XYZ file of C-alpha atoms in Angstrom:
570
model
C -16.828 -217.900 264.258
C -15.281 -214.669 265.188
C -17.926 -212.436 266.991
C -15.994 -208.986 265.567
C -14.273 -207.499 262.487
C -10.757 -208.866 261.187
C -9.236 -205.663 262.055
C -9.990 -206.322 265.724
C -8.885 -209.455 265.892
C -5.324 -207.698 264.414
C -5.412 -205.342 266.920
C -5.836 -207.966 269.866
C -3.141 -210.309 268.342
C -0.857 -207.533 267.978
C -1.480 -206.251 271.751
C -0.581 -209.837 272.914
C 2.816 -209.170 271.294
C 3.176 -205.696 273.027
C 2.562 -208.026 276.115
C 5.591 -210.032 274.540
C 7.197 -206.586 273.829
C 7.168 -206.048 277.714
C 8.531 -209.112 279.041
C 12.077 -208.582 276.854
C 12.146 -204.401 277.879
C 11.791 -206.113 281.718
C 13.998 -208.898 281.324
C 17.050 -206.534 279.876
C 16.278 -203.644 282.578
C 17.025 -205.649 285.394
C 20.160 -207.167 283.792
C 21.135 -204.046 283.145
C 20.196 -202.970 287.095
C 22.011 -205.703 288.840
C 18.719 -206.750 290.275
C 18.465 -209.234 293.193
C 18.052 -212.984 292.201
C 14.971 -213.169 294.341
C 13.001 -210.466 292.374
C 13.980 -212.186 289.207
C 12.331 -214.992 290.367
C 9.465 -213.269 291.364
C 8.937 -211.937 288.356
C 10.029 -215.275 286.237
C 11.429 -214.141 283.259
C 13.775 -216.516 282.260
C 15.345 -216.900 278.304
C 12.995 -219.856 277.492
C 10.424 -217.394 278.531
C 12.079 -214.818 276.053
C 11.834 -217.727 273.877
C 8.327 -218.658 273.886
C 7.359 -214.881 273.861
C 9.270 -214.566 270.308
C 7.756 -217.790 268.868
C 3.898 -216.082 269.694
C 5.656 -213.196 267.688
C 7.219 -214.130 265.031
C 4.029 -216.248 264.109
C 1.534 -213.294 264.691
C 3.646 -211.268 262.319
C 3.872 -214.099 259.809
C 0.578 -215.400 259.669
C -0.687 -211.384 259.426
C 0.625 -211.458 256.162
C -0.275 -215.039 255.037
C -3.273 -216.173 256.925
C -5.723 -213.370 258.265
C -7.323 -212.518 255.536
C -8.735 -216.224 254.726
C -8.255 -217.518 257.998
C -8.959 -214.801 260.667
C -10.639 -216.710 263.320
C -8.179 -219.636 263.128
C -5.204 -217.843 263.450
C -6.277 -215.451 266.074
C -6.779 -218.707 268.332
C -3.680 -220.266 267.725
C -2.702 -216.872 268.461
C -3.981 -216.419 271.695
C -3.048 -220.676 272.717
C 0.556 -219.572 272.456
C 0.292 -216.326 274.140
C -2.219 -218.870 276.950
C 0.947 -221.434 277.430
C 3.812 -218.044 277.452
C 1.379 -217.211 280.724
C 1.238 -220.210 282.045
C 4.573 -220.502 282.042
C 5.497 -217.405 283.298
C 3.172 -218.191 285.946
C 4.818 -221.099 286.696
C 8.503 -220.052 286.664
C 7.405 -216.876 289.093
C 5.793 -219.625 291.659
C 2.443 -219.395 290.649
C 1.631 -216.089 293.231
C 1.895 -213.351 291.229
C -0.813 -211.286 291.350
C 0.102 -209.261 288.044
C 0.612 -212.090 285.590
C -2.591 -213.691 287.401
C -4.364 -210.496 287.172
C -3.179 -210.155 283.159
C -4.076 -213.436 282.607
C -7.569 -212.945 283.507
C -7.898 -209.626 281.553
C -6.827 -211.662 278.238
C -9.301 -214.158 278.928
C -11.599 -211.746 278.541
C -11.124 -210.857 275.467
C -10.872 -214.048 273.764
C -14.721 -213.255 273.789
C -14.185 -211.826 270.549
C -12.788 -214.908 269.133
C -16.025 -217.071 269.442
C -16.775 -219.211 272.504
C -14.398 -222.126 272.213
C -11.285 -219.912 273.100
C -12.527 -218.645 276.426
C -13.976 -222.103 277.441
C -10.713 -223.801 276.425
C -8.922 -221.408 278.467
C -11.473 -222.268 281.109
C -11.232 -225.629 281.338
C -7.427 -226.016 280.833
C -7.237 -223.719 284.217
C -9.695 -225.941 285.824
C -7.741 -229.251 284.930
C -4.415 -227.551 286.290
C -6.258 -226.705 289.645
C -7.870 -230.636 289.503
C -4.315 -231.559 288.741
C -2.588 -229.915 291.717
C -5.232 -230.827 294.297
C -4.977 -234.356 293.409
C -0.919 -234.198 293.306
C -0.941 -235.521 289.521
C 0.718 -232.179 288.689
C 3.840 -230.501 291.161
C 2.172 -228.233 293.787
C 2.349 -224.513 293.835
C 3.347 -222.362 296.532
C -0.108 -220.566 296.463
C -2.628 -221.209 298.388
C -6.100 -223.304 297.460
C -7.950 -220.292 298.293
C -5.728 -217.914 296.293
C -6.472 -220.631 293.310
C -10.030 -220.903 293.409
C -10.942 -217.724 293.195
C -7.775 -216.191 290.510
C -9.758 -219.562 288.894
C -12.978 -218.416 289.216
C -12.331 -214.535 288.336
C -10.775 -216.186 285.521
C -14.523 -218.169 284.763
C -16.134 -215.017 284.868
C -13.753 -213.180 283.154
C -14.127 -215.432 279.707
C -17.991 -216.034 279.674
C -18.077 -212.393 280.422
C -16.092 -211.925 277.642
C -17.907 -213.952 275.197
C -21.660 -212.462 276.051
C -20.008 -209.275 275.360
C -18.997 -209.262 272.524
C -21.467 -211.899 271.299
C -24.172 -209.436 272.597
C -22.911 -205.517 271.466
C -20.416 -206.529 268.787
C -22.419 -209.454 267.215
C -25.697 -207.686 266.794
C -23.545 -204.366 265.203
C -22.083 -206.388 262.898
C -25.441 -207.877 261.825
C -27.248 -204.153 261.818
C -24.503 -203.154 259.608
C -24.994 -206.584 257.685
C -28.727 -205.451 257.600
C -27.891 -201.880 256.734
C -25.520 -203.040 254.262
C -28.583 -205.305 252.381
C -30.692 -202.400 252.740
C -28.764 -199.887 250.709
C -28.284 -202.836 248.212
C -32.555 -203.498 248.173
C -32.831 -199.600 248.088
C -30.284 -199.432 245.579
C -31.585 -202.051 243.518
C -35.299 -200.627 244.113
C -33.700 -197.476 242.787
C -32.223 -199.100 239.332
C -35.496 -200.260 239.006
C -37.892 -197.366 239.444
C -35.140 -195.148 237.142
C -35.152 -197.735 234.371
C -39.136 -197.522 234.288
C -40.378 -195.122 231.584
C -43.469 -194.184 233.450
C -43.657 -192.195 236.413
C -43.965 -194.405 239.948
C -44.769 -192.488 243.301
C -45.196 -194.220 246.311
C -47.477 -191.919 248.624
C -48.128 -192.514 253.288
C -51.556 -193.410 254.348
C -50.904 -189.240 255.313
C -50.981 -189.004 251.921
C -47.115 -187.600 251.690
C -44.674 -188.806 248.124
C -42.157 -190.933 250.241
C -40.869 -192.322 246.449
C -40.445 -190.951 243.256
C -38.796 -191.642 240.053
C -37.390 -188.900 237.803
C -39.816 -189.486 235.854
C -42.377 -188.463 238.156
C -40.990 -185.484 238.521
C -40.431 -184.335 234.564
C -43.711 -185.374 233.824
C -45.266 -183.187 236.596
C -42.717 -180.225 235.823
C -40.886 -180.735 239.718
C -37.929 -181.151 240.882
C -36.924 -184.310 242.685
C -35.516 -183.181 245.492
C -38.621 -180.486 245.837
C -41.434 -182.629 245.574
C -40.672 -185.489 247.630
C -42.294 -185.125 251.428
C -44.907 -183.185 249.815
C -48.560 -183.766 249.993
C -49.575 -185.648 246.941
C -52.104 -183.323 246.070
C -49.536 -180.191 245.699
C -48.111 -182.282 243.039
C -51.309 -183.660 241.361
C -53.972 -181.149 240.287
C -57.024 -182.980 238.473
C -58.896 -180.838 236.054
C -62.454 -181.812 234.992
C -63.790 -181.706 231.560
C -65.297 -178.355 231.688
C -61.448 -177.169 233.604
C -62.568 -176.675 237.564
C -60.615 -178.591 239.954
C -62.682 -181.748 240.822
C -60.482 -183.813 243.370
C -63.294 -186.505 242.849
C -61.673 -187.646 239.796
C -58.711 -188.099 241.607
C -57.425 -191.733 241.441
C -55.340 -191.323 244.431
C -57.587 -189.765 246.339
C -60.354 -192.716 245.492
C -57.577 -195.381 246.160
C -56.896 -194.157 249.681
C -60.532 -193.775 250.517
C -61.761 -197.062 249.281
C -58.668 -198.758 250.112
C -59.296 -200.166 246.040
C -57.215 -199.983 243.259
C -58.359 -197.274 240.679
C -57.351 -196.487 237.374
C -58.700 -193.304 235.913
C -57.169 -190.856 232.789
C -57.026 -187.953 234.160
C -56.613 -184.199 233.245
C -53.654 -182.110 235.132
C -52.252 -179.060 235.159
C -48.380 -179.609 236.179
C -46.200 -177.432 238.086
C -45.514 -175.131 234.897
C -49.437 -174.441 234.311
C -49.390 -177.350 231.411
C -52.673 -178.922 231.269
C -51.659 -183.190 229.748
C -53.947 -185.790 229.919
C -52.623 -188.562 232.418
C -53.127 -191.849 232.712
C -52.949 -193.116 236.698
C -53.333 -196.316 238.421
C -53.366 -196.529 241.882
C -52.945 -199.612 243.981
C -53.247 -199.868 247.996
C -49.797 -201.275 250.044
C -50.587 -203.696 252.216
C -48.570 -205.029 255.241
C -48.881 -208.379 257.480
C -49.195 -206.870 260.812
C -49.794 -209.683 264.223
C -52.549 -208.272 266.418
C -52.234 -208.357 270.542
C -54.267 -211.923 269.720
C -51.656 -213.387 268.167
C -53.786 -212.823 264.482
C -52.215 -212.241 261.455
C -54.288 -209.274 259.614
C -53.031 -206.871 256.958
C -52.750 -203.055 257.109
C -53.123 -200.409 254.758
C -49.976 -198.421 255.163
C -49.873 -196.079 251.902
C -50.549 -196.175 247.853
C -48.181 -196.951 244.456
C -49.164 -194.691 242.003
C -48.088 -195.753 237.853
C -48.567 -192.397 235.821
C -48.579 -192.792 232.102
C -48.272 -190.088 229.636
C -51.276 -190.420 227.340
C -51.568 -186.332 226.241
C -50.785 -187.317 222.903
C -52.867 -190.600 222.272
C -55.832 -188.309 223.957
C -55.216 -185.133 221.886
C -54.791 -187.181 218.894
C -57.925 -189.391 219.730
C -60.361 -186.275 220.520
C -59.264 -185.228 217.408
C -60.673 -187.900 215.729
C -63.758 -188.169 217.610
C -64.380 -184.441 216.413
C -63.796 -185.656 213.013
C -66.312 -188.511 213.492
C -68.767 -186.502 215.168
C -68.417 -183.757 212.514
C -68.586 -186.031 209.453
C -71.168 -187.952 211.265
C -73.242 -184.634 211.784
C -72.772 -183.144 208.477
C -73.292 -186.478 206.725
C -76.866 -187.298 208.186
C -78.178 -183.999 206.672
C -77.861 -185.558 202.992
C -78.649 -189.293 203.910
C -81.739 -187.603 205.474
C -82.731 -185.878 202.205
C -82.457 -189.499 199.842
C -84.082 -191.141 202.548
C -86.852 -188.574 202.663
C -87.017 -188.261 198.604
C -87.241 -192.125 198.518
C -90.195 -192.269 200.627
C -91.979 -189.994 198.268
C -90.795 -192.115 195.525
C -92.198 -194.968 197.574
C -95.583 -193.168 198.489
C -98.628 -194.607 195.755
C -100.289 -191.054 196.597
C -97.056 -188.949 195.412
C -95.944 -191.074 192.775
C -96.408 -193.864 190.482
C -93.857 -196.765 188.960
C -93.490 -200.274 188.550
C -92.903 -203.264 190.309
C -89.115 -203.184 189.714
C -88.467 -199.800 190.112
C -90.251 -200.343 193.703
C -88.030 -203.451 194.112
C -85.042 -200.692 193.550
C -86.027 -197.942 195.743
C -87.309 -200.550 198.940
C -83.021 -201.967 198.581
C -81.953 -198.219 198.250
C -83.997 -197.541 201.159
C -83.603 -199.670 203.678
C -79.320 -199.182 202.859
C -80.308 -195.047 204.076
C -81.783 -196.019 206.706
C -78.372 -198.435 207.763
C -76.220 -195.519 206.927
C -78.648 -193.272 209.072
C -78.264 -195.571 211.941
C -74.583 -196.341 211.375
C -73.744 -192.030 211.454
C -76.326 -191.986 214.266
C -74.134 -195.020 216.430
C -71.002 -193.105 215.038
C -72.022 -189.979 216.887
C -73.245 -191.300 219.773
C -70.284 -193.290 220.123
C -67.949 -189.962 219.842
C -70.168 -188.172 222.386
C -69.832 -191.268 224.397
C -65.862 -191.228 224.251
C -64.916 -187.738 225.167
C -68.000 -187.386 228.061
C -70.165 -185.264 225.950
C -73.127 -187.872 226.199
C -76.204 -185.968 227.551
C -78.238 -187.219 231.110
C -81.243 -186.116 232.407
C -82.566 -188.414 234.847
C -86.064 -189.417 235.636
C -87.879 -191.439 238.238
C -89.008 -194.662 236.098
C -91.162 -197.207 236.948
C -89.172 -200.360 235.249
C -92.355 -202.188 234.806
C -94.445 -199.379 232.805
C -91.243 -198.700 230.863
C -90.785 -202.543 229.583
C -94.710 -203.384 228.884
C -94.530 -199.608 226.875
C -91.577 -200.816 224.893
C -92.314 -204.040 224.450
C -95.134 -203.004 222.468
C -93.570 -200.153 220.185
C -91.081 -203.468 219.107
C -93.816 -206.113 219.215
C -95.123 -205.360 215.332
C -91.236 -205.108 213.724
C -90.765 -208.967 215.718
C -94.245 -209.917 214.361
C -93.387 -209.229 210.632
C -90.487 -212.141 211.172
C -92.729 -214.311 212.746
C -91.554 -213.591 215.949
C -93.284 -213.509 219.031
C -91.934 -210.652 221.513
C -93.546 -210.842 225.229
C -92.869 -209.010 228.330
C -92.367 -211.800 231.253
C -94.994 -211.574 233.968
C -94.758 -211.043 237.525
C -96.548 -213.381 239.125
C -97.230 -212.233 243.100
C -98.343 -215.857 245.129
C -100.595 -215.798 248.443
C -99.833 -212.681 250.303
C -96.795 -211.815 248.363
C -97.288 -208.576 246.569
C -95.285 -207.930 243.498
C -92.436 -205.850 244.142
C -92.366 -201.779 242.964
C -88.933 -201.051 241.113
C -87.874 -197.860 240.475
C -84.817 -196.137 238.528
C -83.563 -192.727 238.114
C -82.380 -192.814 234.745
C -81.958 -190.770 231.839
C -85.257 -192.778 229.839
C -84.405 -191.742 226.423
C -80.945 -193.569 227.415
C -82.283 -196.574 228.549
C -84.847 -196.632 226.065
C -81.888 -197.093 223.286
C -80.122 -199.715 224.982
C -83.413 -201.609 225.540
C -84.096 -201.403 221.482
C -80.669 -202.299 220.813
C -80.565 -205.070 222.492
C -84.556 -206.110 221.652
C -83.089 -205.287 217.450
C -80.558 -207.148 218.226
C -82.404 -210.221 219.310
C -85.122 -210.287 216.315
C -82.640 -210.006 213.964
C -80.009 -212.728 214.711
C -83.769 -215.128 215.720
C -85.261 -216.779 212.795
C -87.600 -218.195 214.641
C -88.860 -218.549 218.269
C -89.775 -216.085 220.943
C -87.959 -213.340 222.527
C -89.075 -212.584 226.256
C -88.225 -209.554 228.260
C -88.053 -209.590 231.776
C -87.317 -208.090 235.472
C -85.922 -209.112 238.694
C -85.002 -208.016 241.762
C -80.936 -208.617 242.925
C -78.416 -207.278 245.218
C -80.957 -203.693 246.099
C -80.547 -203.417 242.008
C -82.983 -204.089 239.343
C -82.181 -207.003 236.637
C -83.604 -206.589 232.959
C -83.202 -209.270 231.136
C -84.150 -209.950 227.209
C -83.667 -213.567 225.822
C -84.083 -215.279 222.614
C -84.144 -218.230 220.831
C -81.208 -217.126 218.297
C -78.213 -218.620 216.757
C -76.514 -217.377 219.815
C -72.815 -216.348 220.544
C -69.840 -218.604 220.931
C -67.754 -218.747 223.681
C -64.650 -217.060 222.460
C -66.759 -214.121 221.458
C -68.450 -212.998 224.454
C -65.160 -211.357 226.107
C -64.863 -208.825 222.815
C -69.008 -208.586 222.216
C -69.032 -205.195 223.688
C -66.061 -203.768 221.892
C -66.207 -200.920 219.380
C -66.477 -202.526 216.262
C -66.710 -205.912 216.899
C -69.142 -208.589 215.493
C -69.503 -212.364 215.757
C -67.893 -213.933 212.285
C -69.658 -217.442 211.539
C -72.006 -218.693 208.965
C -75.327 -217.624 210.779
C -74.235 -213.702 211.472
C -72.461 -212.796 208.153
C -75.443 -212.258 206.283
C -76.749 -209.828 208.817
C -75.833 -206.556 208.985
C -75.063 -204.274 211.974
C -72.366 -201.329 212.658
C -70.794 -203.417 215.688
C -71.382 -200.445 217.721
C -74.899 -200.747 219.355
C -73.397 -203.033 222.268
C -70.588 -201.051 222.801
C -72.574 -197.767 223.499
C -75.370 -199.629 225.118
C -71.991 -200.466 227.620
C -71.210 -197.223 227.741
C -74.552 -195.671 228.568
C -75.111 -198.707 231.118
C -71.637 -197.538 232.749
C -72.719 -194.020 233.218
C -75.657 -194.913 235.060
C -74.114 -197.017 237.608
C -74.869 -200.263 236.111
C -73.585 -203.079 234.604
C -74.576 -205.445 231.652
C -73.451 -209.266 230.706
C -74.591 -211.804 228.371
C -74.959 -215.751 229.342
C -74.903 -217.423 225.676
C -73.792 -220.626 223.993
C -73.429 -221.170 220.104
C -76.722 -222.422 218.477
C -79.205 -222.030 222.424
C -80.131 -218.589 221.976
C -78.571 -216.117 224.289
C -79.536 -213.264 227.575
C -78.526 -209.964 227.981
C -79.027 -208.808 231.594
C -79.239 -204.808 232.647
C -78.409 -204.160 236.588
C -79.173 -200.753 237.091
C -79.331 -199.382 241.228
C -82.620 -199.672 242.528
C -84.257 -196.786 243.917
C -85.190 -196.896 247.600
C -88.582 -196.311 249.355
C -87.046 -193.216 250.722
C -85.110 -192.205 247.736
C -88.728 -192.622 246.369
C -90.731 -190.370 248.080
C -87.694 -187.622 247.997
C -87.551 -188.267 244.177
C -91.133 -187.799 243.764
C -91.449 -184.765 245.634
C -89.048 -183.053 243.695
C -90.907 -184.022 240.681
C -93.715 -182.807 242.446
C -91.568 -179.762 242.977
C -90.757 -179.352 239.898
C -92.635 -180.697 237.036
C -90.645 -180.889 233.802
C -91.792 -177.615 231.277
């Protein structure tokens, strides 16, 4: 109830008692004076005066040691009800026209603000009642005037609701700031136990692009000192390295995250404040805040970025080791599968060589395993290259139309010795409709293996049926599609189907072989050109793969042509 701290409430109990105090140093001084009878009655101190004045001591001093700390508002109003009725009756026994004990009276009033409301208005109306009480001869009459009552009654009104607004208004709303305050360093400090106990590095960076927040770890893993790199500009503290070791603030996460107001999660190499170059792993993820427009509207701000930076130097280091080991074994292997494969041919070949019909039986098994080797060291490779960025790109301008019927027909014979039958989808243009022109800029030779992947793919997991290859137009990107009448994929696999290594497990796939690589790089290839590829499928209905690829414009067109034009490939 109390509108200010317990030690206030002390402090104004134990000024009532200096009030107390007062009454007994005046009392004995004019004893001790031989003053006049009538200014003893003026003043009205009297022994049961004395008397009531100790009782509001004695039980401020007591119930300071045994009540204020559980009690503080209570007692501070019983407090101030027995100091209330030592006034009134000094009031009374000086003849109710002393200005002084009037004027006092008032001033206490005041202050009972502090207490909560109920002490001032209790004081309030009590004075009222006495006034009522005198007017209407119920109580004795005073010798002061009605005027002189009214308006020490009405000082006295304003006096206690002054009181309580006061203190209500500056006292209440400090204590609740410090309240606040006080739950803020407790958030802050419990934000702070939090950040410290996290093993990766947490910064949290303005829309200006300044580190309001980081973590210790933040700062070792950069090579800073706390206390130096907070307030700085991100980017003093964060230097990305490219592959080939310029500074390329496009690979940035941050940077990407503030711009497209999008979380982005990139690996990233720095170089740290102590010219360390370590592979780091970022994510960075947009703050927003619930802001009310002039309109009343709710919307949501953008007011900075939380950055998570993992240290994945190690697991890199360790994992372009390996790919060099893959791509090295890969490389030196396919030199010697070449050389069996080559020597089995001529085995093969009627014109260079002649054996039997078992022997053949032999070298056609023997065969067709180099050639699954070849491809597996060839995937192997590719996949490496794909890993650590070294995948080569040379875009062309390609007519998606041309590049599917041309295709279409190199697979057509290996579909047609299954029994297959592979067939490019036609565009049919009705009325005045004219069939669309769609055009890529693409690395072809790229394309062109994730198109015979995927067409492989389809003849050899269809034992019968047709496999149709198609185009669309969707979203200002062009669609390939290739579909098939195959055993299809079951619904738990297609999550995993483009992972490294994975392959289907049921009765129909077992017996065919693969490397469980070809989606995975046709992912990654599909990535790197801006693209994206999915497969609708059910177990036992065949399944789609769909390409989107960016569409070349009209205008990006005729540019891209005249720079062909330009300058014609040598």
């Amino acid at each position: 109830m109390q509108h200010v701290k317990v030690s206030w409430l002390r402090k104004f109990n134990y000024s009532l008692v200096g009030a107390t105090v007062i009454l007994f140093v005046t009392y004995f001084a004019f004893e001790l004076q031989s003053v006049s009878q009538t200014t003893k009655d003026k003043w009205g101190i009297t022994p049961l005066i004395l008397a009531l004045g100790a009782i509001h001591a004695i039980y401020v001093v007591v119930s300071d040691q045994l009540l204020v700390k559980k009690q503080p508002w209570l007692t501070s109003l019983i407090s101030y009800a027995l100091f209330a009725f030592l006034i009134a009756s000094i009031i009374e026994s000086s003849g109710n026209t002393n200005v002084y004990y009037r004027a006092a009276y008032i001033v206490s009033v005041f202050f009972t603000g502090m207490i909560g409301l109920y002490a001032p208005l209790t004081a309030i109306i009590y004075t009222w009642m006495i006034l009522i009480f005198t007017i209407t001869g119920i109580a004795t009459p005073t010798n002061a005037s009605l005027t002189f009552n009214v308006v020490a009654d009405s000082l006295l009104t304003i006096s206690g609701l002054a009181g309580w607004y006061y203190f209500k208004r500056y006292y209440v709303t400090g204590r609740k700031e410090v309240q606040l305050q006080s739950k803020l360093q407790e958030e802050q400090f419990k934000t702070g136990v939090i950040l410290e106990s996290i093993s990766d590095g947490v910064m949290i960076i303005n829309n200006k692009g300044t580190v309001e927040i980081l973590n210790q770890s933040t700062a070792d893993l950069l090579g800073w000192e706390r206390k130096d790199a907070e307030k700085l500009d991100y980017k003093s503290l964060i230097e990305p390295l490219g592959s080939d070791e310029e500074d390329t603030v496009e690979q940035d996460a941050i940077t990407e995250c503030i711009s497209k107001n999008s979380a982005v999660k990139r690996i990233s190499l720095l170089k740290t404040h102590h010219d360390r170059q370590i592979y780091v792993d970022i994510v960075a993820s947009p703050i927003e805040q619930e802001v009310v427009n002039a309109d009343g509207k709710h919307s949501t701000e953008h007011v900075g970025v939380v950055a998570v930076l993992r240290d994945v130097d190690a697991q890199k280091r360790q994992e372009e080791q390996r790919s060099d080991f893959i791509s090295t074994a890969s490389h030196e292997m396919r030199t010697p599968v070449a050389s069996i494969q080559g020597f089995i041919e001529l085995a093969l070949n009627e014109k260079v060589s002649t054996i039997d019909d078992k022997a053949r039986g032999y070298l056609d098994k023997a065969y067709e395993s180099t050639k699954h080797l070849g491809r597996l060291f060839q995937d192997l490779l590719t996949a490496s290259k794909s890993d650590d960025g070294r995948l080569e790109n040379h875009p062309e301008l390609i007519n998606v139309q041309e590049f599917l019927e041309a295709t279409v027909d190199k697979e057509r014979s290996q579909a047609e010795k299954k029994g297959l039958t592979l067939k490019l989808a036609e565009q049919k243009a009705t009325g005045k409709q004219v069939t669309p022109l769609m055009f890529v800029h693409v690395d072809p030779e790229r394309l062109q293996e994730v198109l015979n992947n995927l067409i492989e793919n389809a003849i050899k997991y269809t034992k019968k049926g047709i496999i149709t290859v198609g185009t669309s137009l969707q979203d200002q990107g062009v669609v390939i599609r290739v579909s098939d009448t195959g055993v299809g994929i079951a619904t738990e696999d297609i999550p995993h189907l483009f992972q490294k290594f994975y392959r289907t497990d049921n009765s129909e796939t077992r017996e065919v072989g693969g490397t469980g690589l070809g989606l995975y790089i046709s992912k990654q290839i599909v990535d790197s050109m801006g693209g994206h590829i999915w497969v609708e499928s059910s177990l036992g209905n065949g399944s789609t793969f769909y390409i989107q690829i960016p569409r070349v414009s009209p205008e990006q067109l005729e540019h891209l042509k005249q720079q062909t034009t330009d300058n014609p490939k040598v």
